[in-house]
Amino acid sequence: MALASPLVVAQTAAAGSTAPASAVDTASIQALKDMGTFLQTLKRFRASTSLTGERVLADGQKLLHTASATVDVQRPDRLRARMWSIRSEREIIYDGKTVTLFFPEQKYYSSVEFSGSNGELVKKLEERYGFEVPLSDLFLWGTPAAPVDKIESAMNAGQDLVGGDLCDHYVFRQGDFDWQIWIATGAKPLPRKLVIVNRSDEARPQSVSVMDWNLSPAFKESAFRFSPPKGATKIEFVPAKTN
């Protein structure tokens, strides 16, 4: 189960799909843009998420799975992410020169040289290695990598509380996905909850991510440097197969 939601806002709408212009509420689109702009101003933060996702069996029965992730970020090119569930645990450590993937339970790690922004790292890991960084949308919202012009419908669904924070609730449709996002009101429009439904599957599986934020984290520069623990074994990064 991926620990980062699919970047729905960057996907191309399904071929031939159309929606009346009136279906797109421009204020809802602007709220999404404002959130992205604010996220790009954050130079140092910790974001955590708890994810609940559905997997559909061949007979249509759904299985519910849970997982968690924490991402420490220092822009432009420092990142440490930890993902864990009852089935597995893994970490990504990036210091601006080298990115390392570490499996603590097995004590395997793999490192490769890389230089670029956190957003560029997210894109490269997915394209070349088929590996998704948790909460990867946070590095893409508010950039050209997450366009909003393909959204077919958008509306404001009112307000709700998420973890005690008052949030504006927005609903979007694009291609094969329906998605909802809860954005904190006020001067810090942080995403607090994201729900995605896959309409290409008749079972309509969904994922629900609830996000918490620390905009004044206490981590040090050493958090982004990887030192192999005693007994760890180095393995190679293997590029994903392409068609």
Coordinates of C-alpha atoms in Angstrom, one line a residue:
M1 CA 0.0 0.0 0.0
A2 CA 1.4 3.3 -1.0
L3 CA 1.9 5.8 1.8
A4 CA 1.5 8.8 -0.4
S5 CA -1.7 9.5 -2.1
P6 CA -1.6 9.4 -5.9
L7 CA -1.0 12.9 -7.3
V8 CA -4.5 13.1 -8.7
V9 CA -4.2 16.8 -9.5
A10 CA -1.4 16.1 -12.0
Q11 CA -3.1 13.3 -13.9
T12 CA -4.7 13.8 -17.3
A13 CA -8.4 13.5 -17.5
A14 CA -9.8 10.4 -19.2
A15 CA -10.0 10.6 -23.0
G16 CA -13.3 12.0 -24.2
S17 CA -14.5 13.0 -20.7
T18 CA -16.1 16.4 -20.5
A19 CA -17.7 18.4 -17.8
P20 CA -19.8 21.6 -18.1
A21 CA -17.9 24.8 -17.2
S22 CA -20.4 25.4 -14.4
A23 CA -19.2 22.3 -12.6
V24 CA -15.9 23.9 -11.8
D25 CA -16.2 26.3 -8.9
T26 CA -13.3 28.8 -9.4
A27 CA -13.1 29.7 -5.7
S28 CA -12.4 26.0 -4.9
I29 CA -9.7 25.9 -7.5
Q30 CA -8.2 29.1 -6.1
A31 CA -8.2 27.5 -2.6
L32 CA -6.2 24.6 -4.0
K33 CA -3.8 27.0 -5.6
D34 CA -3.5 29.0 -2.4
M35 CA -2.7 25.9 -0.4
G36 CA 0.0 24.9 -2.9
T37 CA 1.5 28.4 -2.8
F38 CA 1.7 28.2 1.0
L39 CA 3.2 24.8 1.1
Q40 CA 6.0 26.0 -1.2
T41 CA 6.9 28.7 1.3
L42 CA 7.6 26.2 4.1
K43 CA 11.4 25.8 4.4
R44 CA 11.4 23.4 7.3
F45 CA 8.7 21.1 8.6
R46 CA 7.6 17.7 9.8
A47 CA 4.5 16.2 8.4
S48 CA 2.9 12.9 9.6
T49 CA 0.1 10.9 8.2
S50 CA -2.1 7.9 9.1
L51 CA -3.5 6.2 6.1
T52 CA -6.4 3.8 5.7
G53 CA -6.7 2.1 2.3
E54 CA -8.9 -0.5 0.7
R55 CA -7.8 -3.4 -1.3
V56 CA -10.4 -5.2 -3.4
L57 CA -10.2 -9.0 -3.8
A58 CA -11.2 -10.8 -7.0
D59 CA -14.6 -11.6 -5.7
G60 CA -15.2 -7.9 -4.8
Q61 CA -14.7 -8.2 -1.1
K62 CA -12.7 -5.3 0.4
L63 CA -9.8 -5.5 2.8
L64 CA -8.9 -2.5 5.0
H65 CA -5.2 -1.8 5.7
T66 CA -3.6 0.9 7.8
A67 CA -0.1 2.4 7.7
S68 CA 1.7 5.5 8.9
A69 CA 4.5 7.8 7.7
T70 CA 6.5 10.8 8.9
V71 CA 8.5 13.1 6.7
D72 CA 11.1 15.6 7.9
V73 CA 11.9 18.3 5.4
Q74 CA 14.5 21.0 5.0
R75 CA 14.3 22.7 1.7
P76 CA 15.6 22.7 -0.9
D77 CA 17.4 19.3 -0.7
R78 CA 17.1 17.6 2.7
L79 CA 14.6 14.9 3.4
R80 CA 14.0 12.0 5.8
A81 CA 10.9 9.8 5.5
R82 CA 9.9 6.8 7.6
M83 CA 7.0 4.5 6.6
W84 CA 5.7 1.7 8.7
S85 CA 2.8 -0.8 9.1
I86 CA 2.4 -4.2 10.8
R87 CA 3.9 -5.7 7.6
S88 CA 6.9 -3.6 6.9
E89 CA 9.1 -0.6 7.7
R90 CA 11.4 1.5 5.5
E91 CA 13.2 4.8 5.5
I92 CA 14.4 7.3 2.9
I93 CA 17.3 9.6 3.8
Y94 CA 18.5 12.4 1.5
D95 CA 21.3 14.9 2.3
G96 CA 21.5 16.7 -1.1
K97 CA 24.2 14.4 -2.4
T98 CA 23.1 10.9 -1.7
V99 CA 19.7 9.2 -1.3
T100 CA 19.5 6.0 0.8
L101 CA 16.7 3.5 1.1
F102 CA 16.9 1.6 4.4
F103 CA 14.9 -1.5 5.6
P104 CA 15.5 -1.5 9.4
E105 CA 14.1 -4.9 10.1
Q106 CA 16.2 -6.7 7.5
K107 CA 19.1 -4.3 7.9
Y108 CA 19.4 -3.8 4.1
Y109 CA 20.2 -0.4 2.6
S110 CA 20.8 0.9 -0.8
S111 CA 22.4 4.3 -1.7
V112 CA 22.8 6.2 -5.0
E113 CA 24.3 9.6 -5.7
F114 CA 21.7 12.3 -6.5
S115 CA 21.7 16.1 -6.5
G116 CA 18.6 18.1 -6.9
S117 CA 15.6 19.5 -5.0
N118 CA 13.3 17.4 -2.9
G119 CA 10.6 17.7 -5.6
E120 CA 13.1 16.4 -8.2
L121 CA 14.1 13.6 -6.0
V122 CA 10.4 12.5 -5.6
K123 CA 10.0 12.5 -9.4
K124 CA 13.2 10.6 -10.0
L125 CA 12.6 7.9 -7.5
E126 CA 9.1 7.2 -8.9
E127 CA 10.2 7.4 -12.6
R128 CA 13.4 5.4 -12.4
Y129 CA 12.9 3.1 -9.5
G130 CA 9.1 2.9 -9.1
F131 CA 9.4 4.0 -5.6
E132 CA 6.9 6.5 -4.1
V133 CA 8.0 8.9 -1.3
P134 CA 5.3 9.3 1.4
L135 CA 3.3 12.5 1.2
S136 CA 5.0 13.2 -2.1
D137 CA 2.2 15.6 -3.1
L138 CA 3.5 18.1 -0.6
F139 CA 6.5 18.7 -2.8
L140 CA 4.4 19.1 -6.0
W141 CA 1.3 21.1 -5.0
G142 CA 1.9 24.7 -6.0
T143 CA 4.3 23.8 -8.8
P144 CA 3.9 23.1 -12.6
A145 CA 4.1 19.4 -11.7
A146 CA 0.6 19.6 -10.2
P147 CA -1.6 21.5 -12.7
V148 CA -5.2 22.2 -11.9
D149 CA -6.5 22.8 -15.4
K150 CA -7.5 19.2 -15.9
I151 CA -9.9 19.2 -13.0
E152 CA -13.4 18.5 -14.4
S153 CA -15.5 19.5 -11.4
A154 CA -14.8 21.3 -8.1
M155 CA -17.0 22.5 -5.3
N156 CA -17.0 23.7 -1.7
A157 CA -18.7 21.2 0.5
G158 CA -18.7 23.4 3.6
Q159 CA -16.6 23.2 6.8
D160 CA -15.6 20.5 9.2
L161 CA -13.2 19.8 12.0
V162 CA -10.1 17.7 11.5
G163 CA -8.1 17.0 14.6
G164 CA -9.6 20.1 16.3
D165 CA -8.8 22.4 13.3
L166 CA -11.6 24.1 11.4
C167 CA -11.2 23.2 7.8
D168 CA -12.8 24.1 4.5
H169 CA -13.9 20.9 2.7
Y170 CA -13.5 20.7 -1.1
V171 CA -14.6 18.0 -3.6
F172 CA -13.0 17.4 -7.0
R173 CA -13.4 15.0 -9.9
Q174 CA -10.7 14.3 -12.5
G175 CA -10.5 11.4 -14.9
D176 CA -11.0 8.1 -13.0
F177 CA -10.7 9.7 -9.5
D178 CA -13.0 11.5 -7.1
W179 CA -11.1 13.2 -4.3
Q180 CA -11.8 15.4 -1.3
I181 CA -9.4 17.6 0.6
W182 CA -9.9 19.4 4.0
I183 CA -7.7 22.6 4.2
A184 CA -7.2 24.4 7.4
T185 CA -8.8 27.9 7.5
G186 CA -6.8 31.0 8.4
A187 CA -3.3 32.1 7.5
K188 CA -1.9 28.6 7.3
P189 CA -3.9 26.7 4.7
L190 CA -2.4 23.3 5.4
P191 CA -4.0 20.1 4.0
R192 CA -5.3 18.1 6.9
K193 CA -7.2 15.3 5.3
L194 CA -7.4 13.7 1.8
V195 CA -9.8 11.1 0.5
I196 CA -9.4 9.5 -2.9
V197 CA -11.9 7.2 -4.6
N198 CA -10.9 5.2 -7.7
R199 CA -13.9 5.2 -10.0
S200 CA -12.2 3.0 -12.6
D201 CA -12.8 0.0 -10.3
E202 CA -16.5 -0.8 -9.9
A203 CA -15.9 -1.5 -6.2
R204 CA -14.8 2.1 -5.8
P205 CA -11.9 1.5 -3.3
Q206 CA -10.8 4.5 -1.4
S207 CA -7.9 5.8 0.7
V208 CA -8.1 8.2 3.6
S209 CA -5.1 10.1 4.8
V210 CA -5.1 12.3 7.9
M211 CA -2.1 14.7 8.2
D212 CA -0.6 16.4 11.2
W213 CA 2.0 19.2 11.0
N214 CA 4.9 20.6 13.0
L215 CA 6.2 23.9 11.4
S216 CA 8.9 24.3 14.0
P217 CA 10.5 20.9 14.2
A218 CA 13.5 20.2 16.4
F219 CA 15.5 17.8 14.1
K220 CA 19.1 18.6 13.4
E221 CA 21.2 18.5 10.2
S222 CA 22.5 15.1 11.1
A223 CA 18.9 13.7 10.6
F224 CA 19.6 13.8 6.9
R225 CA 22.8 11.8 7.0
F226 CA 22.7 8.0 6.9
S227 CA 25.2 5.9 8.9
P228 CA 24.7 2.1 8.4
P229 CA 24.1 0.4 11.7
K230 CA 26.3 -2.5 12.7
G231 CA 25.5 -5.6 10.7
A232 CA 23.7 -3.8 7.9
T233 CA 24.1 -5.1 4.3
K234 CA 24.4 -2.9 1.3
I235 CA 22.4 -3.8 -1.8
E236 CA 21.9 -2.2 -5.2
F237 CA 19.1 0.2 -6.3
V238 CA 17.4 -1.7 -9.1
P239 CA 15.7 0.5 -11.8
A240 CA 12.0 -0.3 -12.4
K241 CA 11.3 -2.3 -15.6
T242 CA 9.7 -0.2 -18.3
N243 CA 7.5 -1.4 -21.1

